[in-house]
């Protein structure tokens, strides 16, 4: 077992544990902070796999924008952040559905790709120039639509929070 394998397993365990903490916590602000930790774990795994561009995009876009937007929207709308008794439900149906979806996804990926070792060099994995060329040539419209959607969400959060009651 190499150092890369150990680091990949550690970052995977960090992301998995933080993801479980996101859904297990009963406070929305703590869930947002655990989400940032989960995204950081995924970015660390991308760094181990030599995909530096993907790792920095994860940090900048997801941790730096999505999580911050979630926390700002929660705090600006004056939404209740404490646990609520009337919103509590049984957790076993959600756990059963999540387990079933996870098993179906694992079976689909295993069926499609098998257990063969991936040939990353043939696909140009980790090539920032190719990734940038693809994002700003083929994916420029979805990229801009996403930026407008995030801007609309932020403006909506400010509008809802400033409305007189």
PDB file of C-alpha atoms in Angstrom:
ATOM      1  CA  UNK A   1       0.000   0.000   0.000  1.00  0.00           C
ATOM      2  CA  UNK A   2       1.473   3.336  -1.050  1.00  0.00           C
ATOM      3  CA  UNK A   3       1.190   6.739   0.558  1.00  0.00           C
ATOM      4  CA  UNK A   4      -1.244   7.803  -2.170  1.00  0.00           C
ATOM      5  CA  UNK A   5      -3.533   4.882  -1.291  1.00  0.00           C
ATOM      6  CA  UNK A   6      -3.473   5.802   2.393  1.00  0.00           C
ATOM      7  CA  UNK A   7      -4.163   9.479   1.658  1.00  0.00           C
ATOM      8  CA  UNK A   8      -6.978   8.605  -0.737  1.00  0.00           C
ATOM      9  CA  UNK A   9      -8.572   6.349   1.887  1.00  0.00           C
ATOM     10  CA  UNK A  10      -8.170   9.048   4.555  1.00  0.00           C
ATOM     11  CA  UNK A  11      -9.744  11.762   2.400  1.00  0.00           C
ATOM     12  CA  UNK A  12     -12.511   9.369   1.393  1.00  0.00           C
ATOM     13  CA  UNK A  13     -13.220   8.542   5.033  1.00  0.00           C
ATOM     14  CA  UNK A  14     -13.219  12.266   5.877  1.00  0.00           C
ATOM     15  CA  UNK A  15     -15.683  13.034   3.074  1.00  0.00           C
ATOM     16  CA  UNK A  16     -17.903  10.087   3.989  1.00  0.00           C
ATOM     17  CA  UNK A  17     -17.912  10.932   7.700  1.00  0.00           C
ATOM     18  CA  UNK A  18     -18.632  14.597   7.043  1.00  0.00           C
ATOM     19  CA  UNK A  19     -21.398  13.640   4.596  1.00  0.00           C
ATOM     20  CA  UNK A  20     -22.992  11.488   7.270  1.00  0.00           C
ATOM     21  CA  UNK A  21     -22.683  14.365   9.737  1.00  0.00           C
ATOM     22  CA  UNK A  22     -24.465  16.653   7.246  1.00  0.00           C
ATOM     23  CA  UNK A  23     -27.556  14.478   7.226  1.00  0.00           C
ATOM     24  CA  UNK A  24     -27.357  13.470  10.897  1.00  0.00           C
ATOM     25  CA  UNK A  25     -27.115  16.915  12.476  1.00  0.00           C
ATOM     26  CA  UNK A  26     -30.268  18.713  13.517  1.00  0.00           C
ATOM     27  CA  UNK A  27     -28.975  22.270  13.013  1.00  0.00           C
ATOM     28  CA  UNK A  28     -28.808  23.816   9.541  1.00  0.00           C
ATOM     29  CA  UNK A  29     -25.705  25.933  10.159  1.00  0.00           C
ATOM     30  CA  UNK A  30     -23.755  22.938  11.409  1.00  0.00           C
ATOM     31  CA  UNK A  31     -24.931  20.970   8.382  1.00  0.00           C
ATOM     32  CA  UNK A  32     -23.540  23.719   6.140  1.00  0.00           C
ATOM     33  CA  UNK A  33     -20.200  23.637   7.912  1.00  0.00           C
ATOM     34  CA  UNK A  34     -20.032  19.835   7.689  1.00  0.00           C
ATOM     35  CA  UNK A  35     -20.824  20.174   3.981  1.00  0.00           C
ATOM     36  CA  UNK A  36     -17.763  22.393   3.616  1.00  0.00           C
ATOM     37  CA  UNK A  37     -15.666  19.693   5.323  1.00  0.00           C
ATOM     38  CA  UNK A  38     -17.092  17.028   2.995  1.00  0.00           C
ATOM     39  CA  UNK A  39     -16.251  19.124  -0.076  1.00  0.00           C
ATOM     40  CA  UNK A  40     -12.753  19.711   1.290  1.00  0.00           C
ATOM     41  CA  UNK A  41     -12.298  15.946   1.677  1.00  0.00           C
ATOM     42  CA  UNK A  42     -13.348  15.394  -1.930  1.00  0.00           C
ATOM     43  CA  UNK A  43     -10.947  18.140  -3.038  1.00  0.00           C
ATOM     44  CA  UNK A  44      -8.154  16.432  -1.106  1.00  0.00           C
ATOM     45  CA  UNK A  45      -8.921  13.152  -2.871  1.00  0.00           C
ATOM     46  CA  UNK A  46      -8.775  14.975  -6.213  1.00  0.00           C
ATOM     47  CA  UNK A  47      -5.355  16.354  -5.267  1.00  0.00           C
ATOM     48  CA  UNK A  48      -4.118  12.855  -4.489  1.00  0.00           C
ATOM     49  CA  UNK A  49      -5.363  11.724  -7.914  1.00  0.00           C
ATOM     50  CA  UNK A  50      -3.344  14.541  -9.577  1.00  0.00           C
ATOM     51  CA  UNK A  51      -6.434  16.502 -10.653  1.00  0.00           C
ATOM     52  CA  UNK A  52      -5.324  19.867  -9.292  1.00  0.00           C
ATOM     53  CA  UNK A  53      -7.738  21.907 -11.396  1.00  0.00           C
ATOM     54  CA  UNK A  54     -10.711  19.879 -10.204  1.00  0.00           C
ATOM     55  CA  UNK A  55      -9.551  20.201  -6.596  1.00  0.00           C
ATOM     56  CA  UNK A  56      -9.320  23.989  -6.796  1.00  0.00           C
ATOM     57  CA  UNK A  57     -12.652  24.243  -8.582  1.00  0.00           C
ATOM     58  CA  UNK A  58     -14.197  22.221  -5.749  1.00  0.00           C
ATOM     59  CA  UNK A  59     -12.670  24.529  -3.163  1.00  0.00           C
ATOM     60  CA  UNK A  60     -13.528  27.764  -4.960  1.00  0.00           C
ATOM     61  CA  UNK A  61     -16.968  26.931  -6.326  1.00  0.00           C
ATOM     62  CA  UNK A  62     -18.416  24.537  -3.773  1.00  0.00           C
ATOM     63  CA  UNK A  63     -16.780  25.563  -0.514  1.00  0.00           C
ATOM     64  CA  UNK A  64     -16.274  29.197  -1.456  1.00  0.00           C
ATOM     65  CA  UNK A  65     -19.620  29.819  -3.136  1.00  0.00           C
ATOM     66  CA  UNK A  66     -22.271  27.167  -2.520  1.00  0.00           C
ATOM     67  CA  UNK A  67     -21.669  26.653   1.200  1.00  0.00           C
ATOM     68  CA  UNK A  68     -21.219  30.380   1.820  1.00  0.00           C
ATOM     69  CA  UNK A  69     -24.439  31.047  -0.140  1.00  0.00           C
ATOM     70  CA  UNK A  70     -26.249  28.447   1.966  1.00  0.00           C
ATOM     71  CA  UNK A  71     -25.019  29.987   5.205  1.00  0.00           C
ATOM     72  CA  UNK A  72     -25.748  33.564   4.099  1.00  0.00           C
ATOM     73  CA  UNK A  73     -29.230  32.612   2.886  1.00  0.00           C
ATOM     74  CA  UNK A  74     -29.941  30.905   6.194  1.00  0.00           C
ATOM     75  CA  UNK A  75     -28.751  33.853   8.233  1.00  0.00           C
ATOM     76  CA  UNK A  76     -30.241  36.602   6.048  1.00  0.00           C
ATOM     77  CA  UNK A  77     -33.733  35.122   5.962  1.00  0.00           C
ATOM     78  CA  UNK A  78     -33.864  34.867   9.741  1.00  0.00           C
ATOM     79  CA  UNK A  79     -34.919  31.259   9.360  1.00  0.00           C
ATOM     80  CA  UNK A  80     -35.100  29.266  12.579  1.00  0.00           C
ATOM     81  CA  UNK A  81     -31.848  27.375  12.999  1.00  0.00           C
ATOM     82  CA  UNK A  82     -32.814  25.437  16.103  1.00  0.00           C
ATOM     83  CA  UNK A  83     -34.196  21.902  15.944  1.00  0.00           C
ATOM     84  CA  UNK A  84     -37.963  21.726  15.558  1.00  0.00           C
ATOM     85  CA  UNK A  85     -40.099  19.019  17.084  1.00  0.00           C
ATOM     86  CA  UNK A  86     -42.785  19.216  14.397  1.00  0.00           C
ATOM     87  CA  UNK A  87     -40.279  18.524  11.599  1.00  0.00           C
ATOM     88  CA  UNK A  88     -38.780  15.368  13.110  1.00  0.00           C
ATOM     89  CA  UNK A  89     -39.569  12.176  11.238  1.00  0.00           C
ATOM     90  CA  UNK A  90     -38.505   8.570  11.397  1.00  0.00           C
ATOM     91  CA  UNK A  91     -35.029   8.153   9.930  1.00  0.00           C
ATOM     92  CA  UNK A  92     -35.221   4.512   8.853  1.00  0.00           C
ATOM     93  CA  UNK A  93     -37.204   5.097   5.609  1.00  0.00           C
ATOM     94  CA  UNK A  94     -34.637   7.636   4.443  1.00  0.00           C
ATOM     95  CA  UNK A  95     -31.784   5.329   5.397  1.00  0.00           C
ATOM     96  CA  UNK A  96     -33.414   2.437   3.510  1.00  0.00           C
ATOM     97  CA  UNK A  97     -33.913   4.553   0.382  1.00  0.00           C
ATOM     98  CA  UNK A  98     -30.349   5.913   0.572  1.00  0.00           C
ATOM     99  CA  UNK A  99     -28.930   2.406   0.990  1.00  0.00           C
ATOM    100  CA  UNK A 100     -30.961   1.097  -1.936  1.00  0.00           C
ATOM    101  CA  UNK A 101     -29.894   3.968  -4.186  1.00  0.00           C
ATOM    102  CA  UNK A 102     -26.263   3.490  -3.137  1.00  0.00           C
ATOM    103  CA  UNK A 103     -26.377  -0.226  -3.930  1.00  0.00           C
ATOM    104  CA  UNK A 104     -28.080   0.413  -7.282  1.00  0.00           C
ATOM    105  CA  UNK A 105     -25.473   3.027  -8.172  1.00  0.00           C
ATOM    106  CA  UNK A 106     -22.621   0.714  -7.177  1.00  0.00           C
ATOM    107  CA  UNK A 107     -24.127  -2.104  -9.262  1.00  0.00           C
ATOM    108  CA  UNK A 108     -24.588   0.211 -12.257  1.00  0.00           C
ATOM    109  CA  UNK A 109     -21.019   1.515 -12.112  1.00  0.00           C
ATOM    110  CA  UNK A 110     -19.589  -1.957 -11.578  1.00  0.00           C
ATOM    111  CA  UNK A 111     -21.685  -3.323 -14.435  1.00  0.00           C
ATOM    112  CA  UNK A 112     -20.631  -0.529 -16.770  1.00  0.00           C
ATOM    113  CA  UNK A 113     -16.922  -0.413 -15.966  1.00  0.00           C
ATOM    114  CA  UNK A 114     -16.181  -3.673 -14.169  1.00  0.00           C
ATOM    115  CA  UNK A 115     -13.313  -3.961 -11.750  1.00  0.00           C
ATOM    116  CA  UNK A 116     -10.612  -3.164 -14.294  1.00  0.00           C
ATOM    117  CA  UNK A 117      -7.950  -0.606 -13.486  1.00  0.00           C
ATOM    118  CA  UNK A 118      -8.601   2.816 -15.039  1.00  0.00           C
ATOM    119  CA  UNK A 119      -6.131   4.108 -17.623  1.00  0.00           C
ATOM    120  CA  UNK A 120      -5.961   7.732 -16.530  1.00  0.00           C
ATOM    121  CA  UNK A 121      -3.123   8.819 -18.798  1.00  0.00           C
ATOM    122  CA  UNK A 122      -5.039   7.930 -21.961  1.00  0.00           C
ATOM    123  CA  UNK A 123      -7.908  10.213 -20.928  1.00  0.00           C
ATOM    124  CA  UNK A 124      -5.693  13.174 -20.032  1.00  0.00           C
ATOM    125  CA  UNK A 125      -6.791  13.209 -16.389  1.00  0.00           C
ATOM    126  CA  UNK A 126      -5.408  16.126 -14.454  1.00  0.00           C
ATOM    127  CA  UNK A 127      -4.707  18.210 -17.559  1.00  0.00           C
ATOM    128  CA  UNK A 128      -5.759  21.726 -16.593  1.00  0.00           C
ATOM    129  CA  UNK A 129      -5.384  23.106 -20.127  1.00  0.00           C
ATOM    130  CA  UNK A 130      -7.769  20.535 -21.606  1.00  0.00           C
ATOM    131  CA  UNK A 131     -10.227  21.060 -18.761  1.00  0.00           C
ATOM    132  CA  UNK A 132     -10.181  24.836 -19.197  1.00  0.00           C
ATOM    133  CA  UNK A 133     -10.607  24.507 -22.950  1.00  0.00           C
ATOM    134  CA  UNK A 134     -13.638  22.245 -22.463  1.00  0.00           C
ATOM    135  CA  UNK A 135     -15.254  24.486 -19.828  1.00  0.00           C
ATOM    136  CA  UNK A 136     -14.891  27.681 -21.821  1.00  0.00           C
ATOM    137  CA  UNK A 137     -15.688  26.255 -25.258  1.00  0.00           C
ATOM    138  CA  UNK A 138     -18.233  23.434 -24.959  1.00  0.00           C
ATOM    139  CA  UNK A 139     -19.662  24.206 -21.494  1.00  0.00           C
ATOM    140  CA  UNK A 140     -19.695  28.006 -21.509  1.00  0.00           C
ATOM    141  CA  UNK A 141     -23.517  28.307 -21.644  1.00  0.00           C
ATOM    142  CA  UNK A 142     -24.208  26.017 -18.623  1.00  0.00           C
ATOM    143  CA  UNK A 143     -21.359  27.771 -16.782  1.00  0.00           C
ATOM    144  CA  UNK A 144     -22.972  31.179 -17.301  1.00  0.00           C
ATOM    145  CA  UNK A 145     -26.487  29.913 -16.536  1.00  0.00           C
ATOM    146  CA  UNK A 146     -25.203  28.528 -13.233  1.00  0.00           C
ATOM    147  CA  UNK A 147     -23.651  31.881 -12.349  1.00  0.00           C
ATOM    148  CA  UNK A 148     -26.967  33.634 -13.074  1.00  0.00           C
ATOM    149  CA  UNK A 149     -28.836  31.064 -10.972  1.00  0.00           C
ATOM    150  CA  UNK A 150     -26.522  31.669  -8.018  1.00  0.00           C
ATOM    151  CA  UNK A 151     -26.917  35.430  -8.420  1.00  0.00           C
ATOM    152  CA  UNK A 152     -30.721  35.084  -8.513  1.00  0.00           C
ATOM    153  CA  UNK A 153     -30.646  32.948  -5.350  1.00  0.00           C
ATOM    154  CA  UNK A 154     -28.565  35.559  -3.530  1.00  0.00           C
ATOM    155  CA  UNK A 155     -30.814  38.422  -4.663  1.00  0.00           C
ATOM    156  CA  UNK A 156     -33.869  36.385  -3.626  1.00  0.00           C
ATOM    157  CA  UNK A 157     -32.405  35.743  -0.181  1.00  0.00           C
ATOM    158  CA  UNK A 158     -31.738  39.455   0.311  1.00  0.00           C
ATOM    159  CA  UNK A 159     -35.241  40.346  -0.948  1.00  0.00           C
ATOM    160  CA  UNK A 160     -36.919  37.871   1.389  1.00  0.00           C
ATOM    161  CA  UNK A 161     -34.865  39.011   4.368  1.00  0.00           C
ATOM    162  CA  UNK A 162     -35.588  42.724   3.869  1.00  0.00           C
ATOM    163  CA  UNK A 163     -39.334  42.368   3.400  1.00  0.00           C
ATOM    164  CA  UNK A 164     -41.317  44.100   6.144  1.00  0.00           C
ATOM    165  CA  UNK A 165     -43.339  41.805   8.347  1.00  0.00           C
TER     166      UNK A 165
END
